């Protein structure tokens, strides 16, 4: 059926539809090739690619060594396996200042579903990461019980294979999680690549 549209008379609605299809296909293929270029996106240009991951990786490549940048992304940046290489690099090179995880329950972003999770992430030099998870309002950041400081060792204790963020509600919850992980061995540790 698509081929038949391509044989329609020039200028006809069918031919315009076919031309739009060809152009959209070209743009999609070129965008995919660009996003999967390992010289451009070595950490996030694999598998299913999300623009927020590519954008964040670009920030890490262009930011000054002593500079900082803040990004608002889906929480997947700090929790998902397809962004774990980028997040792990930020943690291991001590280039992560803060991560504040929110749910959109109070419609902080109008028009975005209430269950959508996003994070305010600050990239830049830091010895530990100021974190708060499962927040629903920015005012909750002033509650010191909700904030925790995590080091590279903390991230690796809970998620030694991916170095992704442990999602906990409070410092007390983190203390319990940390105590458990210190007593229970890792079930499967992948070899370093």
PDB file of C-alpha atoms in Angstrom:
ATOM      1  CA  UNK A   1       0.000   0.000   0.000  1.00  0.00           C
ATOM      2  CA  UNK A   2       2.874   2.363   0.775  1.00  0.00           C
ATOM      3  CA  UNK A   3       4.474   1.535  -2.571  1.00  0.00           C
ATOM      4  CA  UNK A   4       1.227   2.332  -4.353  1.00  0.00           C
ATOM      5  CA  UNK A   5       1.172   5.762  -2.720  1.00  0.00           C
ATOM      6  CA  UNK A   6       4.626   6.377  -4.208  1.00  0.00           C
ATOM      7  CA  UNK A   7       3.293   5.748  -7.695  1.00  0.00           C
ATOM      8  CA  UNK A   8       0.505   8.296  -7.351  1.00  0.00           C
ATOM      9  CA  UNK A   9       0.555  11.442  -9.472  1.00  0.00           C
ATOM     10  CA  UNK A  10       2.917  14.181  -8.252  1.00  0.00           C
ATOM     11  CA  UNK A  11       1.042  16.768  -6.185  1.00  0.00           C
ATOM     12  CA  UNK A  12      -1.841  14.407  -5.380  1.00  0.00           C
ATOM     13  CA  UNK A  13      -2.843  13.867  -1.719  1.00  0.00           C
ATOM     14  CA  UNK A  14      -1.613  10.274  -1.966  1.00  0.00           C
ATOM     15  CA  UNK A  15       1.791  11.349  -3.285  1.00  0.00           C
ATOM     16  CA  UNK A  16       2.114  14.059  -0.612  1.00  0.00           C
ATOM     17  CA  UNK A  17       1.353  11.427   2.036  1.00  0.00           C
ATOM     18  CA  UNK A  18       4.019   9.152   0.538  1.00  0.00           C
ATOM     19  CA  UNK A  19       6.582  11.985   0.455  1.00  0.00           C
ATOM     20  CA  UNK A  20       5.842  12.814   4.104  1.00  0.00           C
ATOM     21  CA  UNK A  21       6.307   9.145   4.987  1.00  0.00           C
ATOM     22  CA  UNK A  22       9.678   8.964   3.172  1.00  0.00           C
ATOM     23  CA  UNK A  23      10.888  12.128   4.927  1.00  0.00           C
ATOM     24  CA  UNK A  24       9.728  10.930   8.364  1.00  0.00           C
ATOM     25  CA  UNK A  25      11.437   7.584   7.794  1.00  0.00           C
ATOM     26  CA  UNK A  26      14.680   9.319   6.783  1.00  0.00           C
ATOM     27  CA  UNK A  27      14.624  11.568   9.870  1.00  0.00           C
ATOM     28  CA  UNK A  28      13.872   8.615  12.157  1.00  0.00           C
ATOM     29  CA  UNK A  29      16.687   6.486  10.729  1.00  0.00           C
ATOM     30  CA  UNK A  30      19.184   9.364  10.877  1.00  0.00           C
ATOM     31  CA  UNK A  31      18.176  10.206  14.455  1.00  0.00           C
ATOM     32  CA  UNK A  32      18.563   6.582  15.492  1.00  0.00           C
ATOM     33  CA  UNK A  33      22.004   6.341  13.871  1.00  0.00           C
ATOM     34  CA  UNK A  34      23.088   9.536  15.654  1.00  0.00           C
ATOM     35  CA  UNK A  35      21.727   8.401  19.038  1.00  0.00           C
ATOM     36  CA  UNK A  36      23.429   5.008  18.741  1.00  0.00           C
ATOM     37  CA  UNK A  37      26.834   6.434  17.739  1.00  0.00           C
ATOM     38  CA  UNK A  38      29.210   5.116  20.432  1.00  0.00           C
ATOM     39  CA  UNK A  39      31.726   7.902  19.766  1.00  0.00           C
ATOM     40  CA  UNK A  40      29.043  10.459  20.661  1.00  0.00           C
ATOM     41  CA  UNK A  41      27.045   8.595  23.326  1.00  0.00           C
ATOM     42  CA  UNK A  42      29.226   5.810  24.760  1.00  0.00           C
ATOM     43  CA  UNK A  43      27.125   5.414  27.929  1.00  0.00           C
ATOM     44  CA  UNK A  44      23.525   5.959  26.838  1.00  0.00           C
ATOM     45  CA  UNK A  45      23.476   5.242  23.095  1.00  0.00           C
ATOM     46  CA  UNK A  46      22.552   1.568  23.442  1.00  0.00           C
ATOM     47  CA  UNK A  47      19.297  -0.320  23.257  1.00  0.00           C
ATOM     48  CA  UNK A  48      16.181   1.758  23.669  1.00  0.00           C
ATOM     49  CA  UNK A  49      17.446   5.325  23.777  1.00  0.00           C
ATOM     50  CA  UNK A  50      15.727   8.138  25.645  1.00  0.00           C
ATOM     51  CA  UNK A  51      16.396  11.769  24.756  1.00  0.00           C
ATOM     52  CA  UNK A  52      16.774  12.768  28.405  1.00  0.00           C
ATOM     53  CA  UNK A  53      19.631  10.282  28.779  1.00  0.00           C
ATOM     54  CA  UNK A  54      21.383  11.585  25.659  1.00  0.00           C
ATOM     55  CA  UNK A  55      20.903  15.165  26.831  1.00  0.00           C
ATOM     56  CA  UNK A  56      22.290  14.377  30.285  1.00  0.00           C
ATOM     57  CA  UNK A  57      25.290  12.538  28.846  1.00  0.00           C
ATOM     58  CA  UNK A  58      25.985  15.549  26.633  1.00  0.00           C
ATOM     59  CA  UNK A  59      25.960  17.782  29.712  1.00  0.00           C
ATOM     60  CA  UNK A  60      28.564  15.561  31.371  1.00  0.00           C
ATOM     61  CA  UNK A  61      30.766  15.913  28.288  1.00  0.00           C
ATOM     62  CA  UNK A  62      30.607  19.700  28.008  1.00  0.00           C
ATOM     63  CA  UNK A  63      30.487  20.856  31.633  1.00  0.00           C
ATOM     64  CA  UNK A  64      33.595  22.506  33.058  1.00  0.00           C
ATOM     65  CA  UNK A  65      35.520  20.308  35.544  1.00  0.00           C
ATOM     66  CA  UNK A  66      34.535  22.620  38.403  1.00  0.00           C
ATOM     67  CA  UNK A  67      31.140  23.621  36.998  1.00  0.00           C
ATOM     68  CA  UNK A  68      27.655  22.458  37.885  1.00  0.00           C
ATOM     69  CA  UNK A  69      24.531  21.767  35.894  1.00  0.00           C
ATOM     70  CA  UNK A  70      21.016  21.000  37.029  1.00  0.00           C
ATOM     71  CA  UNK A  71      18.645  18.825  35.022  1.00  0.00           C
ATOM     72  CA  UNK A  72      15.069  17.683  35.453  1.00  0.00           C
ATOM     73  CA  UNK A  73      14.666  14.169  34.076  1.00  0.00           C
ATOM     74  CA  UNK A  74      12.505  11.121  34.586  1.00  0.00           C
ATOM     75  CA  UNK A  75      13.651   9.229  37.686  1.00  0.00           C
ATOM     76  CA  UNK A  76      14.832   6.501  35.328  1.00  0.00           C
ATOM     77  CA  UNK A  77      18.116   8.417  35.093  1.00  0.00           C
ATOM     78  CA  UNK A  78      18.986   7.230  38.600  1.00  0.00           C
ATOM     79  CA  UNK A  79      17.217   3.851  38.687  1.00  0.00           C
ATOM     80  CA  UNK A  80      16.989   2.238  35.234  1.00  0.00           C
ATOM     81  CA  UNK A  81      19.399  -0.300  33.805  1.00  0.00           C
ATOM     82  CA  UNK A  82      19.647   1.474  30.428  1.00  0.00           C
ATOM     83  CA  UNK A  83      21.027   4.615  32.139  1.00  0.00           C
ATOM     84  CA  UNK A  84      23.068   2.821  34.811  1.00  0.00           C
ATOM     85  CA  UNK A  85      26.389   3.264  32.970  1.00  0.00           C
ATOM     86  CA  UNK A  86      25.935   7.042  32.967  1.00  0.00           C
ATOM     87  CA  UNK A  87      24.704   7.214  36.560  1.00  0.00           C
ATOM     88  CA  UNK A  88      27.490   4.892  37.713  1.00  0.00           C
ATOM     89  CA  UNK A  89      30.073   7.097  36.024  1.00  0.00           C
ATOM     90  CA  UNK A  90      28.683  10.181  37.770  1.00  0.00           C
ATOM     91  CA  UNK A  91      28.842   8.415  41.144  1.00  0.00           C
ATOM     92  CA  UNK A  92      32.270   6.805  40.632  1.00  0.00           C
ATOM     93  CA  UNK A  93      33.907   9.993  39.363  1.00  0.00           C
ATOM     94  CA  UNK A  94      32.256  12.007  42.140  1.00  0.00           C
ATOM     95  CA  UNK A  95      30.434  14.239  39.684  1.00  0.00           C
ATOM     96  CA  UNK A  96      27.019  14.044  41.327  1.00  0.00           C
ATOM     97  CA  UNK A  97      25.980  16.710  43.859  1.00  0.00           C
ATOM     98  CA  UNK A  98      22.317  15.974  44.482  1.00  0.00           C
ATOM     99  CA  UNK A  99      19.315  13.893  43.461  1.00  0.00           C
ATOM    100  CA  UNK A 100      15.799  14.862  44.521  1.00  0.00           C
ATOM    101  CA  UNK A 101      13.162  12.386  43.378  1.00  0.00           C
ATOM    102  CA  UNK A 102       9.517  13.474  43.034  1.00  0.00           C
ATOM    103  CA  UNK A 103       6.183  11.954  42.126  1.00  0.00           C
ATOM    104  CA  UNK A 104       3.821  14.265  40.282  1.00  0.00           C
ATOM    105  CA  UNK A 105       0.919  13.570  42.686  1.00  0.00           C
ATOM    106  CA  UNK A 106       0.367  17.289  43.348  1.00  0.00           C
ATOM    107  CA  UNK A 107       0.557  18.109  39.637  1.00  0.00           C
ATOM    108  CA  UNK A 108       3.827  20.025  39.870  1.00  0.00           C
ATOM    109  CA  UNK A 109       3.862  19.550  36.113  1.00  0.00           C
ATOM    110  CA  UNK A 110       0.359  20.187  34.810  1.00  0.00           C
ATOM    111  CA  UNK A 111      -0.602  17.901  31.959  1.00  0.00           C
ATOM    112  CA  UNK A 112       1.775  15.166  33.146  1.00  0.00           C
ATOM    113  CA  UNK A 113       0.237  12.054  34.720  1.00  0.00           C
ATOM    114  CA  UNK A 114       0.176  12.080  38.526  1.00  0.00           C
ATOM    115  CA  UNK A 115       2.150   8.832  38.812  1.00  0.00           C
ATOM    116  CA  UNK A 116       5.037  10.115  36.681  1.00  0.00           C
ATOM    117  CA  UNK A 117       8.312  10.285  38.605  1.00  0.00           C
ATOM    118  CA  UNK A 118      11.010  12.836  37.918  1.00  0.00           C
ATOM    119  CA  UNK A 119      14.262  13.894  39.536  1.00  0.00           C
ATOM    120  CA  UNK A 120      16.064  17.154  40.012  1.00  0.00           C
ATOM    121  CA  UNK A 121      19.694  16.184  39.540  1.00  0.00           C
ATOM    122  CA  UNK A 122      22.735  18.400  40.008  1.00  0.00           C
ATOM    123  CA  UNK A 123      25.903  17.341  38.209  1.00  0.00           C
ATOM    124  CA  UNK A 124      29.271  18.652  39.413  1.00  0.00           C
ATOM    125  CA  UNK A 125      32.114  17.809  41.775  1.00  0.00           C
ATOM    126  CA  UNK A 126      31.075  16.466  45.192  1.00  0.00           C
ATOM    127  CA  UNK A 127      32.355  13.867  47.650  1.00  0.00           C
ATOM    128  CA  UNK A 128      28.841  12.710  48.540  1.00  0.00           C
ATOM    129  CA  UNK A 129      25.361  13.042  47.084  1.00  0.00           C
ATOM    130  CA  UNK A 130      22.535  14.859  48.849  1.00  0.00           C
ATOM    131  CA  UNK A 131      19.409  12.751  48.193  1.00  0.00           C
ATOM    132  CA  UNK A 132      15.706  12.771  48.913  1.00  0.00           C
ATOM    133  CA  UNK A 133      13.279  10.283  47.397  1.00  0.00           C
ATOM    134  CA  UNK A 134       9.527   9.902  46.915  1.00  0.00           C
ATOM    135  CA  UNK A 135       8.785  13.568  47.473  1.00  0.00           C
ATOM    136  CA  UNK A 136       5.509  15.106  46.356  1.00  0.00           C
ATOM    137  CA  UNK A 137       6.227  18.784  47.037  1.00  0.00           C
ATOM    138  CA  UNK A 138       9.452  20.852  46.981  1.00  0.00           C
ATOM    139  CA  UNK A 139       8.728  22.041  50.544  1.00  0.00           C
ATOM    140  CA  UNK A 140       9.514  18.483  51.724  1.00  0.00           C
ATOM    141  CA  UNK A 141      13.180  19.162  50.971  1.00  0.00           C
ATOM    142  CA  UNK A 142      13.349  21.255  54.149  1.00  0.00           C
ATOM    143  CA  UNK A 143      12.530  18.160  56.272  1.00  0.00           C
ATOM    144  CA  UNK A 144      15.979  16.936  57.322  1.00  0.00           C
ATOM    145  CA  UNK A 145      14.564  13.466  58.098  1.00  0.00           C
ATOM    146  CA  UNK A 146      13.763  13.029  54.381  1.00  0.00           C
ATOM    147  CA  UNK A 147      17.313  13.880  53.220  1.00  0.00           C
ATOM    148  CA  UNK A 148      20.214  11.478  53.186  1.00  0.00           C
ATOM    149  CA  UNK A 149      23.834  11.743  52.096  1.00  0.00           C
ATOM    150  CA  UNK A 150      25.163   8.868  50.021  1.00  0.00           C
ATOM    151  CA  UNK A 151      28.726   8.083  49.015  1.00  0.00           C
ATOM    152  CA  UNK A 152      30.016   5.922  46.193  1.00  0.00           C
ATOM    153  CA  UNK A 153      30.399   3.106  48.734  1.00  0.00           C
ATOM    154  CA  UNK A 154      26.727   3.445  49.714  1.00  0.00           C
ATOM    155  CA  UNK A 155      25.527   3.165  46.098  1.00  0.00           C
ATOM    156  CA  UNK A 156      27.775   0.137  45.551  1.00  0.00           C
ATOM    157  CA  UNK A 157      26.670  -1.517  48.803  1.00  0.00           C
ATOM    158  CA  UNK A 158      23.050  -1.712  47.654  1.00  0.00           C
ATOM    159  CA  UNK A 159      23.540  -1.991  43.890  1.00  0.00           C
ATOM    160  CA  UNK A 160      27.068  -3.285  43.247  1.00  0.00           C
ATOM    161  CA  UNK A 161      26.356  -4.257  39.645  1.00  0.00           C
ATOM    162  CA  UNK A 162      24.675  -1.067  38.452  1.00  0.00           C
ATOM    163  CA  UNK A 163      25.548   1.561  41.080  1.00  0.00           C
ATOM    164  CA  UNK A 164      21.995   2.904  40.708  1.00  0.00           C
ATOM    165  CA  UNK A 165      20.226   4.790  43.479  1.00  0.00           C
ATOM    166  CA  UNK A 166      18.568   3.018  46.405  1.00  0.00           C
ATOM    167  CA  UNK A 167      15.097   4.533  46.770  1.00  0.00           C
ATOM    168  CA  UNK A 168      14.236   5.109  50.445  1.00  0.00           C
ATOM    169  CA  UNK A 169      11.906   7.584  52.148  1.00  0.00           C
ATOM    170  CA  UNK A 170      14.059   8.740  55.041  1.00  0.00           C
ATOM    171  CA  UNK A 171      17.409   8.598  56.817  1.00  0.00           C
ATOM    172  CA  UNK A 172      15.944   5.969  59.164  1.00  0.00           C
ATOM    173  CA  UNK A 173      14.900   3.803  56.201  1.00  0.00           C
ATOM    174  CA  UNK A 174      18.396   4.174  54.734  1.00  0.00           C
ATOM    175  CA  UNK A 175      19.983   3.133  58.040  1.00  0.00           C
ATOM    176  CA  UNK A 176      17.855  -0.038  58.050  1.00  0.00           C
ATOM    177  CA  UNK A 177      18.634  -0.840  54.397  1.00  0.00           C
ATOM    178  CA  UNK A 178      22.339  -0.257  54.950  1.00  0.00           C
ATOM    179  CA  UNK A 179      22.382  -2.521  58.020  1.00  0.00           C
ATOM    180  CA  UNK A 180      20.680  -5.312  56.059  1.00  0.00           C
ATOM    181  CA  UNK A 181      23.038  -5.051  53.097  1.00  0.00           C
ATOM    182  CA  UNK A 182      26.076  -5.075  55.391  1.00  0.00           C
ATOM    183  CA  UNK A 183      24.879  -8.383  56.904  1.00  0.00           C
ATOM    184  CA  UNK A 184      23.667 -10.129  53.750  1.00  0.00           C
ATOM    185  CA  UNK A 185      26.124 -10.948  50.959  1.00  0.00           C
ATOM    186  CA  UNK A 186      25.511  -9.947  47.347  1.00  0.00           C
ATOM    187  CA  UNK A 187      23.709 -12.783  45.550  1.00  0.00           C
ATOM    188  CA  UNK A 188      25.435 -12.246  42.212  1.00  0.00           C
ATOM    189  CA  UNK A 189      28.276  -9.844  41.479  1.00  0.00           C
ATOM    190  CA  UNK A 190      29.031  -9.396  37.786  1.00  0.00           C
ATOM    191  CA  UNK A 191      32.658  -9.186  36.787  1.00  0.00           C
ATOM    192  CA  UNK A 192      33.955  -5.698  36.066  1.00  0.00           C
ATOM    193  CA  UNK A 193      34.140  -4.956  32.349  1.00  0.00           C
TER     194      UNK A 193
END
